[in-house]
One Martini backbone bead per residue (centre of mass of N, CA, C, O) as a GRO file, in nm:
protein
  416
    1MET     BB    1  -0.800   1.966  -1.041
    2THR     BB    2  -0.578   1.862  -1.255
    3ILE     BB    3  -0.509   1.505  -1.380
    4LYS     BB    4  -0.206   1.364  -1.480
    5LYS     BB    5  -0.080   1.098  -1.674
    6ILE     BB    6   0.234   0.901  -1.624
    7HIS     BB    7   0.504   0.730  -1.818
    8PHE     BB    8   0.809   0.625  -1.679
    9LEU     BB    9   1.121   0.448  -1.759
   10SER     BB   10   1.351   0.641  -1.629
   11GLY     BB   11   1.450   0.823  -1.350
   12ILE     BB   12   1.226   0.890  -1.150
   13ILE     BB   13   1.328   1.098  -0.936
   14ALA     BB   14   1.492   1.295  -1.133
   15LEU     BB   15   1.208   1.375  -1.270
   16LEU     BB   16   1.042   1.470  -1.047
   17LEU     BB   17   1.235   1.724  -0.958
   18ALA     BB   18   1.262   1.858  -1.266
   19ILE     BB   19   1.000   1.975  -1.255
   20PRO     BB   20   0.859   2.238  -1.357
   21GLY     BB   21   0.669   2.527  -1.227
   22ALA     BB   22   0.514   2.594  -1.488
   23TYR     BB   23   0.278   2.511  -1.434
   24ALA     BB   24  -0.021   2.510  -1.335
   25ALA     BB   25  -0.158   2.570  -1.045
   26ASP     BB   26  -0.393   2.316  -1.102
   27THR     BB   27  -0.201   2.102  -1.139
   28ALA     BB   28  -0.137   1.765  -1.166
   29GLN     BB   29   0.052   1.454  -1.131
   30ILE     BB   30   0.065   1.093  -1.261
   31ILE     BB   31   0.294   0.867  -1.162
   32THR     BB   32   0.444   0.580  -1.314
   33PRO     BB   33   0.675   0.386  -1.254
   34PRO     BB   34   0.876   0.135  -1.365
   35SER     BB   35   0.792  -0.096  -1.116
   36SER     BB   36   0.484  -0.088  -1.199
   37VAL     BB   37   0.496  -0.183  -1.467
   38ASP     BB   38   0.355  -0.361  -1.734
   39LYS     BB   39   0.481  -0.678  -1.850
   40PRO     BB   40   0.405  -0.952  -2.056
   41GLU     BB   41   0.670  -1.126  -1.996
   42ASP     BB   42   0.646  -1.179  -1.680
   43ALA     BB   43   0.400  -1.376  -1.656
   44GLY     BB   44   0.522  -1.584  -1.418
   45LEU     BB   45   0.806  -1.443  -1.310
   46LYS     BB   46   0.732  -1.124  -1.229
   47ALA     BB   47   0.713  -0.847  -1.052
   48ARG     BB   48   0.521  -0.567  -0.923
   49THR     BB   49   0.463  -0.250  -0.821
   50HIS     BB   50   0.148  -0.070  -0.657
   51PHE     BB   51   0.261   0.255  -0.723
   52LYS     BB   52   0.230   0.614  -0.695
   53PHE     BB   53   0.260   0.929  -0.824
   54LEU     BB   54   0.212   1.282  -0.681
   55VAL     BB   55   0.243   1.553  -0.835
   56PRO     BB   56   0.234   1.888  -0.706
   57PRO     BB   57   0.183   2.184  -0.779
   58GLY     BB   58   0.478   2.253  -0.955
   59GLY     BB   59   0.599   2.031  -0.799
   60TYR     BB   60   0.901   1.913  -0.607
   61ALA     BB   61   1.104   2.154  -0.630
   62LYS     BB   62   0.889   2.357  -0.498
   63LEU     BB   63   0.844   2.201  -0.254
   64HIS     BB   64   1.051   2.149  -0.120
   65ALA     BB   65   1.177   2.469  -0.101
   66ALA     BB   66   0.956   2.528   0.087
   67ILE     BB   67   1.015   2.351   0.312
   68ALA     BB   68   1.259   2.480   0.388
   69ALA     BB   69   1.168   2.757   0.424
   70ASN     BB   70   0.901   2.596   0.586
   71THR     BB   71   0.864   2.472   0.854
   72ALA     BB   72   0.677   2.244   0.989
   73PRO     BB   73   0.545   2.136   1.267
   74LEU     BB   74   0.537   1.871   1.446
   75GLY     BB   75   0.277   1.638   1.366
   76GLY     BB   76   0.240   1.685   1.082
   77PRO     BB   77   0.277   1.795   0.808
   78PRO     BB   78   0.567   1.932   0.604
   79TYR     BB   79   0.302   2.084   0.449
   80LEU     BB   80   0.088   2.326   0.455
   81GLY     BB   81  -0.257   2.275   0.300
   82TYR     BB   82  -0.298   2.017   0.201
   83GLY     BB   83  -0.476   1.674   0.127
   84TYR     BB   84  -0.303   1.487   0.244
   85GLU     BB   85  -0.182   1.196   0.410
   86THR     BB   86  -0.148   1.086   0.757
   87PRO     BB   87  -0.154   0.937   1.015
   88ALA     BB   88  -0.350   1.058   1.163
   89SER     BB   89  -0.579   1.072   0.944
   90LEU     BB   90  -0.583   0.785   0.846
   91ALA     BB   91  -0.703   0.709   1.142
   92CYS     BB   92  -0.934   0.893   1.152
   93VAL     BB   93  -1.083   0.765   0.923
   94TYR     BB   94  -1.075   0.470   1.074
   95ASN     BB   95  -1.102   0.475   1.364
   96ARG     BB   96  -0.828   0.477   1.559
   97VAL     BB   97  -0.904   0.774   1.614
   98PRO     BB   98  -1.010   1.015   1.706
   99ARG     BB   99  -1.271   1.226   1.542
  100LEU     BB  100  -1.168   1.518   1.408
  101TYR     BB  101  -1.207   1.798   1.171
  102ALA     BB  102  -1.253   1.592   0.936
  103CYS     BB  103  -0.937   1.482   0.916
  104ASN     BB  104  -0.738   1.717   0.892
  105PRO     BB  105  -0.408   1.699   0.807
  106ASN     BB  106  -0.369   2.002   0.964
  107LYS     BB  107  -0.537   1.922   1.245
  108VAL     BB  108  -0.461   1.597   1.306
  109THR     BB  109  -0.207   1.446   1.556
  110THR     BB  110  -0.322   1.170   1.649
  111VAL     BB  111  -0.199   0.871   1.691
  112VAL     BB  112  -0.115   0.550   1.731
  113THR     BB  113  -0.032   0.273   1.973
  114GLY     BB  114  -0.005   0.032   1.868
  115GLY     BB  115   0.124  -0.294   1.886
  116SER     BB  116   0.269  -0.614   1.808
  117LYS     BB  117   0.491  -0.801   1.772
  118ALA     BB  118   0.485  -0.873   1.373
  119ILE     BB  119   0.609  -0.721   1.092
  120ALA     BB  120   0.638  -0.820   0.749
  121LEU     BB  121   0.817  -0.677   0.454
  122VAL     BB  122   0.818  -0.775   0.100
  123ASP     BB  123   1.093  -0.706  -0.097
  124ALA     BB  124   1.294  -0.573  -0.366
  125TYR     BB  125   1.580  -0.529  -0.289
  126HIS     BB  126   1.799  -0.256  -0.178
  127TYR     BB  127   1.754  -0.021   0.120
  128PRO     BB  128   1.969   0.170   0.277
  129ASN     BB  129   1.750   0.408   0.409
  130ALA     BB  130   1.529   0.251   0.581
  131LEU     BB  131   1.572   0.390   0.865
  132SER     BB  132   1.638   0.688   0.823
  133ASP     BB  133   1.370   0.743   0.704
  134LEU     BB  134   1.164   0.622   0.904
  135GLN     BB  135   1.283   0.821   1.135
  136MET     BB  136   1.193   1.083   1.005
  137PHE     BB  137   0.882   1.021   0.976
  138SER     BB  138   0.847   0.966   1.295
  139THR     BB  139   0.948   1.268   1.371
  140GLN     BB  140   0.727   1.420   1.218
  141PHE     BB  141   0.464   1.238   1.328
  142GLY     BB  142   0.478   1.140   1.616
  143LEU     BB  143   0.638   0.845   1.636
  144PRO     BB  144   0.783   0.609   1.725
  145THR     BB  145   1.064   0.445   1.767
  146PRO     BB  146   1.178   0.201   1.541
  147ASP     BB  147   1.178  -0.173   1.502
  148LEU     BB  148   1.449  -0.259   1.280
  149GLU     BB  149   1.469  -0.537   1.059
  150VAL     BB  150   1.704  -0.652   0.793
  151VAL     BB  151   1.663  -0.915   0.546
  152TYR     BB  152   1.817  -1.134   0.380
  153ALA     BB  153   1.684  -1.388   0.181
  154SER     BB  154   1.986  -1.519   0.085
  155GLY     BB  155   2.240  -1.365   0.279
  156THR     BB  156   2.248  -1.127   0.066
  157GLN     BB  157   2.298  -0.836  -0.069
  158PRO     BB  158   2.142  -0.643  -0.280
  159LYS     BB  159   2.063  -0.489  -0.493
  160THR     BB  160   1.970  -0.171  -0.644
  161ASP     BB  161   1.631   0.027  -0.700
  162PRO     BB  162   1.533   0.357  -0.803
  163ASN     BB  163   1.314   0.256  -0.984
  164GLY     BB  164   1.112   0.185  -0.709
  165TRP     BB  165   1.146  -0.020  -0.483
  166GLU     BB  166   1.264   0.158  -0.256
  167VAL     BB  167   0.984   0.313  -0.238
  168GLU     BB  168   0.838   0.078  -0.137
  169GLU     BB  169   0.994   0.016   0.120
  170ALA     BB  170   0.903   0.294   0.249
  171LEU     BB  171   0.598   0.262   0.249
  172ASP     BB  172   0.566  -0.003   0.400
  173LEU     BB  173   0.694   0.085   0.622
  174GLN     BB  174   0.563   0.358   0.727
  175TRP     BB  175   0.264   0.267   0.717
  176ALA     BB  176   0.285   0.028   0.928
  177HIS     BB  177   0.419   0.230   1.148
  178ALA     BB  178   0.145   0.403   1.158
  179MET     BB  179  -0.037   0.162   1.270
  180ALA     BB  180   0.195   0.003   1.412
  181PRO     BB  181   0.424   0.138   1.630
  182ASN     BB  182   0.501  -0.162   1.834
  183ALA     BB  183   0.581  -0.305   1.615
  184LYS     BB  184   0.797  -0.544   1.476
  185LEU     BB  185   1.012  -0.492   1.189
  186TYR     BB  186   1.052  -0.656   0.874
  187LEU     BB  187   1.291  -0.642   0.621
  188VAL     BB  188   1.253  -0.827   0.323
  189GLU     BB  189   1.490  -0.902   0.107
  190ALA     BB  190   1.517  -0.969  -0.195
  191ALA     BB  191   1.714  -1.028  -0.494
  192SER     BB  192   1.448  -0.980  -0.654
  193ASN     BB  193   1.140  -0.975  -0.879
  194SER     BB  194   1.095  -1.238  -0.874
  195ASN     BB  195   0.923  -1.512  -0.782
  196LYS     BB  196   1.106  -1.682  -0.641
  197ASP     BB  197   1.257  -1.479  -0.456
  198LEU     BB  198   1.008  -1.387  -0.319
  199THR     BB  199   0.930  -1.657  -0.209
  200ALA     BB  200   1.151  -1.692  -0.034
  201ALA     BB  201   1.095  -1.417   0.131
  202VAL     BB  202   0.837  -1.531   0.264
  203ASP     BB  203   0.951  -1.763   0.415
  204VAL     BB  204   1.134  -1.594   0.610
  205ALA     BB  205   0.898  -1.395   0.723
  206SER     BB  206   0.733  -1.607   0.831
  207ALA     BB  207   0.947  -1.714   1.053
  208LEU     BB  208   0.990  -1.409   1.198
  209VAL     BB  209   0.657  -1.416   1.286
  210ALA     BB  210   0.657  -1.668   1.433
  211ALA     BB  211   0.877  -1.639   1.639
  212ALA     BB  212   0.710  -1.368   1.743
  213GLY     BB  213   0.440  -1.486   1.818
  214GLY     BB  214   0.323  -1.358   1.508
  215GLY     BB  215   0.149  -1.201   1.238
  216GLN     BB  216   0.266  -1.023   0.948
  217VAL     BB  217   0.241  -1.016   0.589
  218SER     BB  218   0.336  -0.766   0.339
  219MET     BB  219   0.229  -0.765  -0.040
  220SER     BB  220   0.363  -0.518  -0.267
  221TYR     BB  221   0.269  -0.726  -0.496
  222GLY     BB  222   0.254  -0.848  -0.876
  223GLY     BB  223   0.081  -0.989  -1.122
  224ALA     BB  224  -0.013  -1.221  -1.344
  225GLU     BB  225  -0.178  -1.455  -1.382
  226PHE     BB  226  -0.132  -1.838  -1.376
  227THR     BB  227  -0.120  -2.180  -1.405
  228LYS     BB  228   0.152  -2.213  -1.143
  229GLU     BB  229   0.007  -2.062  -0.889
  230VAL     BB  230  -0.078  -2.344  -0.709
  231ASN     BB  231   0.223  -2.403  -0.644
  232PHE     BB  232   0.251  -2.140  -0.427
  233GLU     BB  233   0.029  -2.178  -0.180
  234SER     BB  234   0.159  -2.261   0.068
  235HIS     BB  235   0.341  -2.022   0.147
  236TYR     BB  236   0.047  -1.905   0.285
  237THR     BB  237   0.052  -2.141   0.575
  238THR     BB  238   0.174  -2.002   0.836
  239PRO     BB  239   0.116  -2.023   1.127
  240ASN     BB  240   0.027  -1.739   1.275
  241VAL     BB  241   0.012  -1.610   0.980
  242VAL     BB  242  -0.070  -1.301   0.796
  243TYR     BB  243  -0.176  -1.233   0.455
  244PHE     BB  244  -0.094  -0.964   0.272
  245ALA     BB  245  -0.208  -0.778  -0.037
  246SER     BB  246  -0.205  -0.633  -0.384
  247SER     BB  247  -0.452  -0.572  -0.622
  248GLY     BB  248  -0.387  -0.317  -0.766
  249ASP     BB  249  -0.383  -0.045  -1.047
  250ALA     BB  250  -0.556  -0.239  -1.253
  251ALA     BB  251  -0.725  -0.402  -1.412
  252GLY     BB  252  -0.763  -0.683  -1.290
  253THR     BB  253  -0.575  -0.988  -1.150
  254SER     BB  254  -0.357  -1.086  -0.865
  255TYR     BB  255  -0.023  -1.215  -0.786
  256PRO     BB  256  -0.101  -1.312  -0.458
  257CYS     BB  257  -0.387  -1.194  -0.396
  258MET     BB  258  -0.544  -1.472  -0.524
  259SER     BB  259  -0.502  -1.621  -0.284
  260ALA     BB  260  -0.677  -1.809  -0.058
  261ASN     BB  261  -0.434  -1.715   0.180
  262VAL     BB  262  -0.497  -1.421   0.147
  263VAL     BB  263  -0.553  -1.071   0.188
  264CYS     BB  264  -0.712  -0.882  -0.071
  265VAL     BB  265  -0.619  -0.536  -0.122
  266GLY     BB  266  -0.790  -0.261  -0.179
  267GLY     BB  267  -0.907   0.038  -0.352
  268THR     BB  268  -0.976   0.400  -0.281
  269THR     BB  269  -1.138   0.697  -0.238
  270LEU     BB  270  -1.066   1.007  -0.096
  271ARG     BB  271  -1.276   1.268  -0.005
  272ARG     BB  272  -1.230   1.643  -0.046
  273GLU     BB  273  -1.282   1.955   0.041
  274PRO     BB  274  -1.054   2.174  -0.123
  275ALA     BB  275  -1.050   2.420   0.073
  276THR     BB  276  -1.019   2.239   0.349
  277GLN     BB  277  -0.983   1.920   0.393
  278LYS     BB  278  -1.222   1.786   0.428
  279LEU     BB  279  -1.401   1.492   0.475
  280THR     BB  280  -1.677   1.352   0.265
  281GLY     BB  281  -1.572   1.066   0.162
  282GLU     BB  282  -1.613   0.728   0.016
  283VAL     BB  283  -1.472   0.523  -0.283
  284ALA     BB  284  -1.420   0.393  -0.553
  285TRP     BB  285  -1.149   0.281  -0.720
  286ILE     BB  286  -1.072   0.302  -1.069
  287ASP     BB  287  -0.788   0.124  -1.064
  288GLY     BB  288  -0.865  -0.109  -0.907
  289GLY     BB  289  -0.821  -0.446  -0.831
  290GLY     BB  290  -1.026  -0.722  -0.998
  291GLY     BB  291  -1.205  -1.014  -0.952
  292ILE     BB  292  -1.174  -1.341  -1.116
  293SER     BB  293  -1.036  -1.640  -1.128
  294PRO     BB  294  -0.893  -1.913  -1.332
  295TYR     BB  295  -0.750  -2.095  -1.090
  296ILE     BB  296  -0.891  -2.024  -0.801
  297LYS     BB  297  -1.078  -2.228  -0.564
  298ARG     BB  298  -1.321  -2.140  -0.379
  299PRO     BB  299  -1.320  -2.066  -0.083
  300GLY     BB  300  -1.527  -2.126   0.218
  301TYR     BB  301  -1.561  -1.812   0.267
  302GLN     BB  302  -1.736  -1.789  -0.038
  303ASP     BB  303  -1.954  -1.955  -0.080
  304ALA     BB  304  -2.212  -1.724  -0.044
  305LEU     BB  305  -2.066  -1.633  -0.355
  306ALA     BB  306  -2.156  -1.823  -0.589
  307PRO     BB  307  -2.388  -1.702  -0.771
  308LEU     BB  308  -2.146  -1.443  -0.846
  309ILE     BB  309  -1.865  -1.605  -0.902
  310GLY     BB  310  -1.816  -1.922  -0.860
  311SER     BB  311  -1.553  -2.158  -0.865
  312THR     BB  312  -1.398  -1.918  -0.776
  313ARG     BB  313  -1.191  -1.676  -0.691
  314ALA     BB  314  -1.237  -1.343  -0.520
  315ALA     BB  315  -1.133  -1.008  -0.575
  316PRO     BB  316  -1.156  -0.825  -0.318
  317ASP     BB  317  -1.188  -0.822   0.049
  318VAL     BB  318  -1.051  -0.524   0.116
  319SER     BB  319  -1.053  -0.171   0.138
  320LEU     BB  320  -0.821   0.119   0.082
  321ALA     BB  321  -0.668   0.351   0.077
  322ALA     BB  322  -0.517   0.478  -0.280
  323ASP     BB  323  -0.561   0.746  -0.457
  324PRO     BB  324  -0.317   0.973  -0.528
  325ILE     BB  325  -0.491   1.256  -0.479
  326THR     BB  326  -0.504   1.110  -0.185
  327GLY     BB  327  -0.247   1.079  -0.045
  328GLY     BB  328   0.088   0.988   0.111
  329TRP     BB  329   0.322   1.044   0.286
  330LEU     BB  330   0.678   1.035   0.193
  331TYR     BB  331   1.017   0.943   0.293
  332TYR     BB  332   1.295   0.982   0.039
  333THR     BB  333   1.626   0.806  -0.016
  334ALA     BB  334   1.855   0.746  -0.243
  335SER     BB  335   2.091   0.514  -0.259
  336ASN     BB  336   2.295   0.782  -0.397
  337ASN     BB  337   2.207   1.058  -0.206
  338SER     BB  338   2.099   1.276  -0.400
  339LYS     BB  339   1.805   1.233  -0.314
  340ALA     BB  340   1.557   1.400  -0.090
  341GLY     BB  341   1.238   1.341   0.056
  342TRP     BB  342   0.908   1.453  -0.023
  343PHE     BB  343   0.610   1.250  -0.078
  344ILE     BB  344   0.341   1.120  -0.279
  345VAL     BB  345   0.141   0.863  -0.237
  346GLY     BB  346  -0.009   0.575  -0.453
  347GLY     BB  347  -0.192   0.271  -0.395
  348THR     BB  348  -0.200  -0.088  -0.330
  349SER     BB  349   0.078  -0.052  -0.157
  350TRP     BB  350  -0.068   0.104   0.068
  351SER     BB  351  -0.303  -0.079   0.173
  352SER     BB  352  -0.165  -0.322   0.272
  353PRO     BB  353   0.005  -0.222   0.535
  354THR     BB  354  -0.214  -0.073   0.660
  355LEU     BB  355  -0.369  -0.315   0.727
  356ALA     BB  356  -0.199  -0.467   0.880
  357GLY     BB  357  -0.131  -0.240   1.103
  358ILE     BB  358  -0.437  -0.238   1.197
  359VAL     BB  359  -0.479  -0.521   1.307
  360ASN     BB  360  -0.229  -0.552   1.486
  361ALA     BB  361  -0.357  -0.297   1.669
  362ALA     BB  362  -0.607  -0.482   1.763
  363GLY     BB  363  -0.485  -0.797   1.816
  364SER     BB  364  -0.485  -0.977   1.584
  365PHE     BB  365  -0.376  -1.331   1.580
  366GLU     BB  366  -0.415  -1.536   1.395
  367ALA     BB  367  -0.359  -1.873   1.232
  368SER     BB  368  -0.498  -1.753   0.967
  369SER     BB  369  -0.611  -1.627   0.665
  370GLN     BB  370  -0.854  -1.796   0.688
  371ALA     BB  371  -0.956  -1.698   0.960
  372LEU     BB  372  -0.987  -1.419   0.911
  373LEU     BB  373  -1.184  -1.410   0.683
  374ALA     BB  374  -1.389  -1.604   0.806
  375LYS     BB  375  -1.485  -1.323   0.993
  376ILE     BB  376  -1.519  -1.130   0.759
  377TYR     BB  377  -1.763  -1.272   0.596
  378GLY     BB  378  -1.882  -1.337   0.918
  379GLY     BB  379  -1.912  -1.050   1.065
  380THR     BB  380  -1.610  -1.087   1.307
  381SER     BB  381  -1.422  -0.909   1.303
  382PRO     BB  382  -1.192  -0.703   1.470
  383VAL     BB  383  -1.223  -0.553   1.213
  384SER     BB  384  -1.450  -0.311   1.061
  385PHE     BB  385  -1.668  -0.300   0.823
  386THR     BB  386  -1.788  -0.119   0.540
  387ASP     BB  387  -1.953  -0.046   0.296
  388ILE     BB  388  -1.932   0.036  -0.077
  389SER     BB  389  -2.179   0.189  -0.307
  390LYS     BB  390  -1.952   0.385  -0.465
  391GLY     BB  391  -1.865   0.346  -0.794
  392TRP     BB  392  -1.591   0.228  -0.989
  393CYS     BB  393  -1.448  -0.028  -1.215
  394GLY     BB  394  -1.257  -0.187  -1.468
  395PRO     BB  395  -1.353  -0.268  -1.716
  396TYR     BB  396  -1.418   0.015  -1.903
  397ALA     BB  397  -1.588   0.073  -1.582
  398GLY     BB  398  -1.815  -0.141  -1.542
  399TRP     BB  399  -1.786  -0.190  -1.246
  400ASN     BB  400  -1.969  -0.174  -0.934
  401ALA     BB  401  -2.052  -0.042  -0.644
  402VAL     BB  402  -2.213  -0.266  -0.423
  403ALA     BB  403  -2.382  -0.415  -0.237
  404GLY     BB  404  -2.198  -0.591  -0.126
  405TRP     BB  405  -1.986  -0.778  -0.305
  406ASP     BB  406  -1.719  -0.638  -0.508
  407PRO     BB  407  -1.456  -0.591  -0.764
  408CYS     BB  408  -1.396  -0.297  -0.621
  409THR     BB  409  -1.421  -0.358  -0.257
  410GLY     BB  410  -1.560  -0.576  -0.192
  411LEU     BB  411  -1.679  -0.555   0.154
  412GLY     BB  412  -1.494  -0.287   0.182
  413LYS     BB  413  -1.413  -0.048   0.466
  414VAL     BB  414  -1.286   0.035   0.723
  415GLY     BB  415  -1.447   0.136   0.994
  416GLN     BB  416  -1.658   0.465   1.069
   0.00000   0.00000   0.00000
């Protein structure tokens, strides 16, 4: 299947749905939404999302028409035949449920049943259809009714942003719920995507999770590192809260993922046999972010890496599925209700909430991110990780996934 990459600057959902069915049958397209576009002028001031759409062969208009005409049975994907991930298939990939049928998304239907306490998803702007879209996702895939509370970090409802942040919020909620369906979910909406507003939202999220007895905060956003980022480190140290962030969808490092107090989650590519959709392996994702920070001092849990990374923080720590070529299903309704339906998304924005959910469902409620990271690097993590030594990433695709830590996948993937 041929993959094309396109960047659109406005009207992302309208354009997605307007893509005609005239494309060749074997052509798919990867689209970067406006909210994920790197703008040099935002460095140190604003964050961007880390997700991409995959437009399947024929376009979304054709797919939505096919779904409407041929309703798939509940428990599996909304449209049969594709190899895109469902909650059951990704849980199968990462051994959260029994491994059957080579984790074929069209055949496996058993979902995770765990989760407790709280997971907070921090995002910018308002997503008015958060609960109804999450309920649709849950109904399709046989997940429990979600327990969701939407919180305005500033105390006032933010404006909407259908050019990307609403989709980000859908992705965060739906895949955290997919991996920890019994956890309380908080969607904490920042007034804007400025670092100031997002950090204020992190403070609110931290307080909510701590009050729930502990849990996770996921931040599927980031921006280029900047000299004053060290002044933000204290915002990721609330007791009994573990923080996760996305490493980014392009070569290089991103903050807050590079914080010493955050689990930095990178991306992998799942490989499936085209004719059968059977899982055949997992390698580094070429577009995953990573590298060595110029500003954050090397934390103690990375001391063993000193000969390799030097005196500053390196990331990612671990990685999960991110490549949109085998992306995950998502249900999204635009804020003006003009567009609604199933989409396929990828990016490390998918990885962070997924890992937060996996850690939650594993019953892991550490006193801090550093405590969990010390266990991960020390080989005693409550969620096992296995090395990835195939694939490449980085500037000019110049870094290889190797045995041990590497800037493409960190220590590796959730154990299989």
